[in-house]
mmCIF file of C-alpha atoms in Angstrom:
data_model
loop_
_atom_site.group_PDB
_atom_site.id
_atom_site.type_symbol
_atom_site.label_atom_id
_atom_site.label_comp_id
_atom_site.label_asym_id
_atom_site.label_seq_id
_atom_site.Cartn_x
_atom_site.Cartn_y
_atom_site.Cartn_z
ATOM 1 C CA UNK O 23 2.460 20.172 242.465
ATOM 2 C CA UNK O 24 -0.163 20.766 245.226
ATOM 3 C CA UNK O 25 1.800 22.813 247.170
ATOM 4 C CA UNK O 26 1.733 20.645 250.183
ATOM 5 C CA UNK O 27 4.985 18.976 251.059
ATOM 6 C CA UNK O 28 5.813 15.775 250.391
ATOM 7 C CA UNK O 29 7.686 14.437 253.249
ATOM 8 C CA UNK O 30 8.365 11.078 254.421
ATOM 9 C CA UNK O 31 6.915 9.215 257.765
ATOM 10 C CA UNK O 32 8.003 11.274 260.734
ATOM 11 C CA UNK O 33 9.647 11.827 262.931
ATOM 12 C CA UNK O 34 10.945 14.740 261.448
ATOM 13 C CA UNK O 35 11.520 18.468 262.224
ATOM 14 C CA UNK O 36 9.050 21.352 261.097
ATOM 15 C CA UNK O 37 10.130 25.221 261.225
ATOM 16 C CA UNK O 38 7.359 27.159 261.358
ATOM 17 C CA UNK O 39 7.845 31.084 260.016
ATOM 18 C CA UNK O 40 5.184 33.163 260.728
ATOM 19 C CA UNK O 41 5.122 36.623 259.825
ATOM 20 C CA UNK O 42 3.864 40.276 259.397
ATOM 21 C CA UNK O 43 4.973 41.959 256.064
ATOM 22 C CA UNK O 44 5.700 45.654 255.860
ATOM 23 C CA UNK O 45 4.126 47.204 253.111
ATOM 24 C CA UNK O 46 8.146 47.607 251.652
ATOM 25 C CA UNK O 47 8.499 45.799 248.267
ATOM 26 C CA UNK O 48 12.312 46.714 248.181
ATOM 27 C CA UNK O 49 13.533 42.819 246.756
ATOM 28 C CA UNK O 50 11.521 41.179 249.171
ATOM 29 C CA UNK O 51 9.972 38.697 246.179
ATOM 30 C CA UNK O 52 13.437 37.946 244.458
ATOM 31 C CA UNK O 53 15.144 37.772 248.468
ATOM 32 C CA UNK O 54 12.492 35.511 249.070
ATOM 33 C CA UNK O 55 12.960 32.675 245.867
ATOM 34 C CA UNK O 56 16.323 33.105 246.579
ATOM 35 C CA UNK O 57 15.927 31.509 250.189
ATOM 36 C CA UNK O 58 13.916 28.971 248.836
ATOM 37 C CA UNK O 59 15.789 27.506 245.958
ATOM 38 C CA UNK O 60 19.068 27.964 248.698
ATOM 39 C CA UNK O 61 16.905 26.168 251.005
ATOM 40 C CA UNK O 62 16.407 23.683 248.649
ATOM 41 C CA UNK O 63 20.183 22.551 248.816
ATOM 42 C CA UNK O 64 20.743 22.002 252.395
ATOM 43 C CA UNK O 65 21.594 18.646 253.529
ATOM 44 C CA UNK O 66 18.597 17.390 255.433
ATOM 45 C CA UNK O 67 15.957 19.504 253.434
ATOM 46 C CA UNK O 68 12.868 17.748 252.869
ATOM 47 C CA UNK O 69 10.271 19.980 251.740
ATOM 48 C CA UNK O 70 8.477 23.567 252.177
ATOM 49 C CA UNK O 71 5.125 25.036 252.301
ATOM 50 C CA UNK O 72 4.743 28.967 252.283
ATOM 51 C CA UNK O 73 0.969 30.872 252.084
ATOM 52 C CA UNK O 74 1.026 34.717 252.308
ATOM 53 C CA UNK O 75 -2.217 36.393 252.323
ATOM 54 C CA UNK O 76 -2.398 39.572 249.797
ATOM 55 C CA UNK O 77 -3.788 41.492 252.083
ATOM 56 C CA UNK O 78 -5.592 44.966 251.548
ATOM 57 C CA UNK O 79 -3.533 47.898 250.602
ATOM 58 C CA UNK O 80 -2.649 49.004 253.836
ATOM 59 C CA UNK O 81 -3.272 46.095 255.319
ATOM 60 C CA UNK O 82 0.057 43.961 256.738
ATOM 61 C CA UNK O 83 -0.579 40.754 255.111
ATOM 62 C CA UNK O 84 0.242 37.350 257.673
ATOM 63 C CA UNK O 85 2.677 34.798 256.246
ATOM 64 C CA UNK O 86 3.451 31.321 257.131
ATOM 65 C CA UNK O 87 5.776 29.173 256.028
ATOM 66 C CA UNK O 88 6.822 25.638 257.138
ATOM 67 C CA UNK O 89 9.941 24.081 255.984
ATOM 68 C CA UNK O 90 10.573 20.248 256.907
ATOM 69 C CA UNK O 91 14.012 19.261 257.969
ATOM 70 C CA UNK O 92 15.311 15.705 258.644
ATOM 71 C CA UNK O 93 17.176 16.953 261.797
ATOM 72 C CA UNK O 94 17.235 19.838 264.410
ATOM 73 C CA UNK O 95 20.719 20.208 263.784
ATOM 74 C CA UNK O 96 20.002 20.480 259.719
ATOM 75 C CA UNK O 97 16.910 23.482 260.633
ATOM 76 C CA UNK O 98 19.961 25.039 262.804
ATOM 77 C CA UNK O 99 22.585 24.771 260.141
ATOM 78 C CA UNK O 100 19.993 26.538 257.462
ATOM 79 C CA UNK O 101 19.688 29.464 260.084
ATOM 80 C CA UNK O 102 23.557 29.882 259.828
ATOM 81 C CA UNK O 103 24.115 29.562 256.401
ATOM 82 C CA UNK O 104 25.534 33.100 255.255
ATOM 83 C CA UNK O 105 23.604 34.159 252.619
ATOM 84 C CA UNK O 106 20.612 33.266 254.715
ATOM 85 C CA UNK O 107 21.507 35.414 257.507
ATOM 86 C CA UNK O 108 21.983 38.199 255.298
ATOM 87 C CA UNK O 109 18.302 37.449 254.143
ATOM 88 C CA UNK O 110 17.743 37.305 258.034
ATOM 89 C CA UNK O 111 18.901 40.559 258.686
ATOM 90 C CA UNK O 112 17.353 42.401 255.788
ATOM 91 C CA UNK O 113 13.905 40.782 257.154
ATOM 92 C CA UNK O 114 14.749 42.807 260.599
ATOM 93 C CA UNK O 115 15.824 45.586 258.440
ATOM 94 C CA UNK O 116 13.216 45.817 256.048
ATOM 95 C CA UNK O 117 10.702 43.096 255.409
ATOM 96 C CA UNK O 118 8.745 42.011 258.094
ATOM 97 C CA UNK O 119 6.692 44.284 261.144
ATOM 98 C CA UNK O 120 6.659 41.141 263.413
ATOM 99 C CA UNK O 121 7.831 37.294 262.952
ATOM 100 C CA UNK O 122 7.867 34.074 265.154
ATOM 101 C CA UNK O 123 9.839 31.201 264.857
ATOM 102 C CA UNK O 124 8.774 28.123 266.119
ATOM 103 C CA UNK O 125 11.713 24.772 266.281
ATOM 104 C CA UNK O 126 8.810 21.542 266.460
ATOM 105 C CA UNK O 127 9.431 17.566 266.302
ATOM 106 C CA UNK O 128 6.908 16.351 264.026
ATOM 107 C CA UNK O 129 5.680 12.892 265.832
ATOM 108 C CA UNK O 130 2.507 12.029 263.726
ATOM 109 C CA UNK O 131 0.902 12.859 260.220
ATOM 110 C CA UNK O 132 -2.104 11.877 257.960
ATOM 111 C CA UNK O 133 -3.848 12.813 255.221
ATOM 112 C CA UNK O 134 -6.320 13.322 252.481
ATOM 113 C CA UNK O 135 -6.505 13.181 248.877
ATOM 114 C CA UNK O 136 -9.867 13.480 246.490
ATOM 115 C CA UNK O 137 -9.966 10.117 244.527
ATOM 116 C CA UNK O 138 -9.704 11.326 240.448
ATOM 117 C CA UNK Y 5 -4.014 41.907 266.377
ATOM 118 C CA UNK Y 6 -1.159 41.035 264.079
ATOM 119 C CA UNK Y 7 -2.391 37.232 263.291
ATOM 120 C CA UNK Y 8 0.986 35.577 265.406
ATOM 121 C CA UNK Y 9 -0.402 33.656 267.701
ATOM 122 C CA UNK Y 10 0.709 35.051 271.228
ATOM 123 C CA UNK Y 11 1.940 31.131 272.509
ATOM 124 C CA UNK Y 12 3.590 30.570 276.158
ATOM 125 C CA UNK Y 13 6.932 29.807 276.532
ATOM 126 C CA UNK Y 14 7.632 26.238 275.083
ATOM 127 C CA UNK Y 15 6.793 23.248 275.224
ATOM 128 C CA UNK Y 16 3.110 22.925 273.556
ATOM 129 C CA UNK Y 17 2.282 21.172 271.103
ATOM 130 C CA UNK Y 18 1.299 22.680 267.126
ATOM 131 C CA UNK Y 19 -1.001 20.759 264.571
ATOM 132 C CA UNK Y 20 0.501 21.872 260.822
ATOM 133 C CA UNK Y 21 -2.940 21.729 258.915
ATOM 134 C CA UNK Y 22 -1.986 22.199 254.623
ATOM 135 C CA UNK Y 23 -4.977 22.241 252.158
ATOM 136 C CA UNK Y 24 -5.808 22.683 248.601
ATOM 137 C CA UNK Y 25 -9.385 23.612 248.394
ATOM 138 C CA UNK Y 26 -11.683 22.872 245.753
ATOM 139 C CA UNK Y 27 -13.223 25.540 243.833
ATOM 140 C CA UNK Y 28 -16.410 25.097 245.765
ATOM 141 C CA UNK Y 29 -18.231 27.261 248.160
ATOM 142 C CA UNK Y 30 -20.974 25.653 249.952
ATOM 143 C CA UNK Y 31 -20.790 26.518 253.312
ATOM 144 C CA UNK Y 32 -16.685 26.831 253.841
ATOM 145 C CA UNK Y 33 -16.285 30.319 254.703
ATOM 146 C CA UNK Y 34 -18.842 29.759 257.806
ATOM 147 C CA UNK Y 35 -17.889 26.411 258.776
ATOM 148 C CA UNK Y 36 -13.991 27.510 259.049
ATOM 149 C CA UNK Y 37 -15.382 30.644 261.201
ATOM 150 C CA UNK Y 38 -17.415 28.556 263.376
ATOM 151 C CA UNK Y 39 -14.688 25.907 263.694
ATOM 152 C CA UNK Y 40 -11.906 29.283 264.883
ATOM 153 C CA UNK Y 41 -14.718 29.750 267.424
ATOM 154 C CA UNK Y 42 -15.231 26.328 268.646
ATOM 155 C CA UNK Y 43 -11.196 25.448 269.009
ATOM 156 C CA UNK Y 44 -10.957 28.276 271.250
ATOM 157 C CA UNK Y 45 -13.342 27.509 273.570
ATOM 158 C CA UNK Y 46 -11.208 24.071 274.138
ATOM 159 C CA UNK Y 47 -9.718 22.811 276.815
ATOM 160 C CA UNK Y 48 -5.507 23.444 276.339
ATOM 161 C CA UNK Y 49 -6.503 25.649 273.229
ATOM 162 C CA UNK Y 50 -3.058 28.375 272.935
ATOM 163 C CA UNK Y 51 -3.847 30.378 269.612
ATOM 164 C CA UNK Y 52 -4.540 30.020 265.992
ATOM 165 C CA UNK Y 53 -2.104 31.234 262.758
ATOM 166 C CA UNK Y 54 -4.072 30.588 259.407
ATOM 167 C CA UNK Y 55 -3.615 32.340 255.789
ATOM 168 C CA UNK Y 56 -5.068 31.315 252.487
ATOM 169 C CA UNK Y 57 -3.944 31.822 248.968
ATOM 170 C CA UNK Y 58 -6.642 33.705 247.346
ATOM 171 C CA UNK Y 59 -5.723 31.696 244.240
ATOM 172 C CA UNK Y 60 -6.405 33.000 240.541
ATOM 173 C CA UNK Y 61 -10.037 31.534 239.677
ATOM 174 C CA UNK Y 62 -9.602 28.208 238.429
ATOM 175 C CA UNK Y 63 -6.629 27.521 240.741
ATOM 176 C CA UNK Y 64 -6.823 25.482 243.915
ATOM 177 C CA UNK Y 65 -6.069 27.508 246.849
ATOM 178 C CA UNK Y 66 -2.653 26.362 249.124
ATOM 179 C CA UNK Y 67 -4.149 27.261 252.971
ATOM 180 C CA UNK Y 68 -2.027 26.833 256.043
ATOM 181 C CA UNK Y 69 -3.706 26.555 259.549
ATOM 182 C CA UNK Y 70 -1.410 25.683 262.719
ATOM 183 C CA UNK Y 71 -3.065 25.451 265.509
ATOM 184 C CA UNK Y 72 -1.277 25.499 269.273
ATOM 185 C CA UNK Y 73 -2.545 23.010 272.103
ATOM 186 C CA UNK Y 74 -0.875 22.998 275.558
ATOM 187 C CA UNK Y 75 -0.803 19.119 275.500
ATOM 188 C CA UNK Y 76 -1.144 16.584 272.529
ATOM 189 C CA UNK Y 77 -4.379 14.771 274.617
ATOM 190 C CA UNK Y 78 -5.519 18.536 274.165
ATOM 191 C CA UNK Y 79 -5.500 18.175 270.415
ATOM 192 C CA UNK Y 80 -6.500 15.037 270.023
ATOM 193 C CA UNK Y 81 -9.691 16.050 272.514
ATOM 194 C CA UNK Y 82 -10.512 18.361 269.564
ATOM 195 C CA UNK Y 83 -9.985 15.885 266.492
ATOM 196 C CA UNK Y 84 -12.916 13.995 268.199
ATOM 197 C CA UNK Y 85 -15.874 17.001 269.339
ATOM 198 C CA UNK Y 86 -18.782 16.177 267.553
ATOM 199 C CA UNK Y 87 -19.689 19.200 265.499
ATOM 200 C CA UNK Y 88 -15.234 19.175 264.226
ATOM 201 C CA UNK Y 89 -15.881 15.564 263.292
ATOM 202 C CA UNK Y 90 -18.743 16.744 261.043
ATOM 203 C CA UNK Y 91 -16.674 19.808 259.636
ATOM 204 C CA UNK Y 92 -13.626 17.127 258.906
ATOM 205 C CA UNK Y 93 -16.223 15.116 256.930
ATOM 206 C CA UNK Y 94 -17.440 17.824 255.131
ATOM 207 C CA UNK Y 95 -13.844 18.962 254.070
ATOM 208 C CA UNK Y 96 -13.436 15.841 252.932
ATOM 209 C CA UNK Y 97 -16.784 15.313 251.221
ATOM 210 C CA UNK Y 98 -16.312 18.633 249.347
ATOM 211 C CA UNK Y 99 -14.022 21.453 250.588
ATOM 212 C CA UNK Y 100 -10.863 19.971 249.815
ATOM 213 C CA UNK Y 101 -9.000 18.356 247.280
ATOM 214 C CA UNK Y 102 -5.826 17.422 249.415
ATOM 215 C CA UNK Y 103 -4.365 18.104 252.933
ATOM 216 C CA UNK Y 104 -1.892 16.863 255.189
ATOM 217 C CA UNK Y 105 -2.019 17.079 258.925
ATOM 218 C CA UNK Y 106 1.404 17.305 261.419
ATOM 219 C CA UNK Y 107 1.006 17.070 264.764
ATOM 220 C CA UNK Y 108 4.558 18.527 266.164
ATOM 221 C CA UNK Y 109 5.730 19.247 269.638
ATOM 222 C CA UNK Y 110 7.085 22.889 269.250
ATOM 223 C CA UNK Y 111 10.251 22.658 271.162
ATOM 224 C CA UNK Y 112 12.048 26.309 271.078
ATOM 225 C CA UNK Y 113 10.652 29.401 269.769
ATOM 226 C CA UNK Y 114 11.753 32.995 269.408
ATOM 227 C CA UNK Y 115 10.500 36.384 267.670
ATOM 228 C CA UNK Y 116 11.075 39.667 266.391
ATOM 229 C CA UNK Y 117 8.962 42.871 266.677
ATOM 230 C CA UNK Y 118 9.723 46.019 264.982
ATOM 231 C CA UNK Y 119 9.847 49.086 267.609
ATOM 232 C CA UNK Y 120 7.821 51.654 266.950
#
């Protein structure tokens, strides 16, 4: 469990989430697991990697997360599922300062891992 | 200076960068600092989003870097300058224990700002 997806040869569609926290807590961690593990049961799911920086008190700490779909039209029925858009809306309400979203056809990928 | 990368309208093209580090130091901090400085002096270079776990001592550290290129000949152009090959070889020699790159063509995007 490296934290790094495990996703099959592309091509394949990435979401990429990045995003300014406020300095709210208000249920953003349990809001948050709850849109993963929900996540986690949509047809074409195949994977997700999220890093948030703990930034200084006072500081907004920068989030990204990726989540790997097997379709564009699996990424666009996640954004409509209702619970999720509830989560949506208390991100606009509540969570985040600032947030892009960014809809990208993965075409190529490699990688890297140390020999034991 | 909220760490979003400010991209044009799309298409561009992103390259998904995931990495466990290895508990070593040895250099990383300035190479990854002189690396953000030499990407953004290339050709078709858009913007730069990258956080790091700062992991509990002992565990590896989950980083995301995406980087934003107005063509994929633009990233590829970067995979191969001289002084990134080097940095790639030392990540591999000793910075990392795992990573996987995506190279994506970003096809929609949209945001959200909070007013002030």
């Amino acid at each position: 469990m490296s934290g790094i997806a495990d996703t099959p040869e592309p091509p394949y569609v990435a979401v990429i989430f990045t995003s300014s926290r406020t300095p709210t807590d208000d249920g953003y961690a349990e809001t948050a697991a709850r849109m993963d593990e929900l996540a986690a049961l949509q047809p074409g799911y195949l994977g997700v990697e999220a890093v948030r920086a703990t930034g200084d008190s006072g500081e907004r700490s920068l989030g990204i997360t990726v989540s790997y779909w097997a379709t564009e039209e699996d990424a666009r029925a996640w954004k409509r599922v209702v619970e999720h858009r509830s989560a949506q809306q208390a991100g606009r309400d509540r969570f985040y300062e600032e947030y892009t979203v960014r809809i990208a056809n993965v075409a190529r990928a490699y990688g890297f891992e140390r020999s034991a």
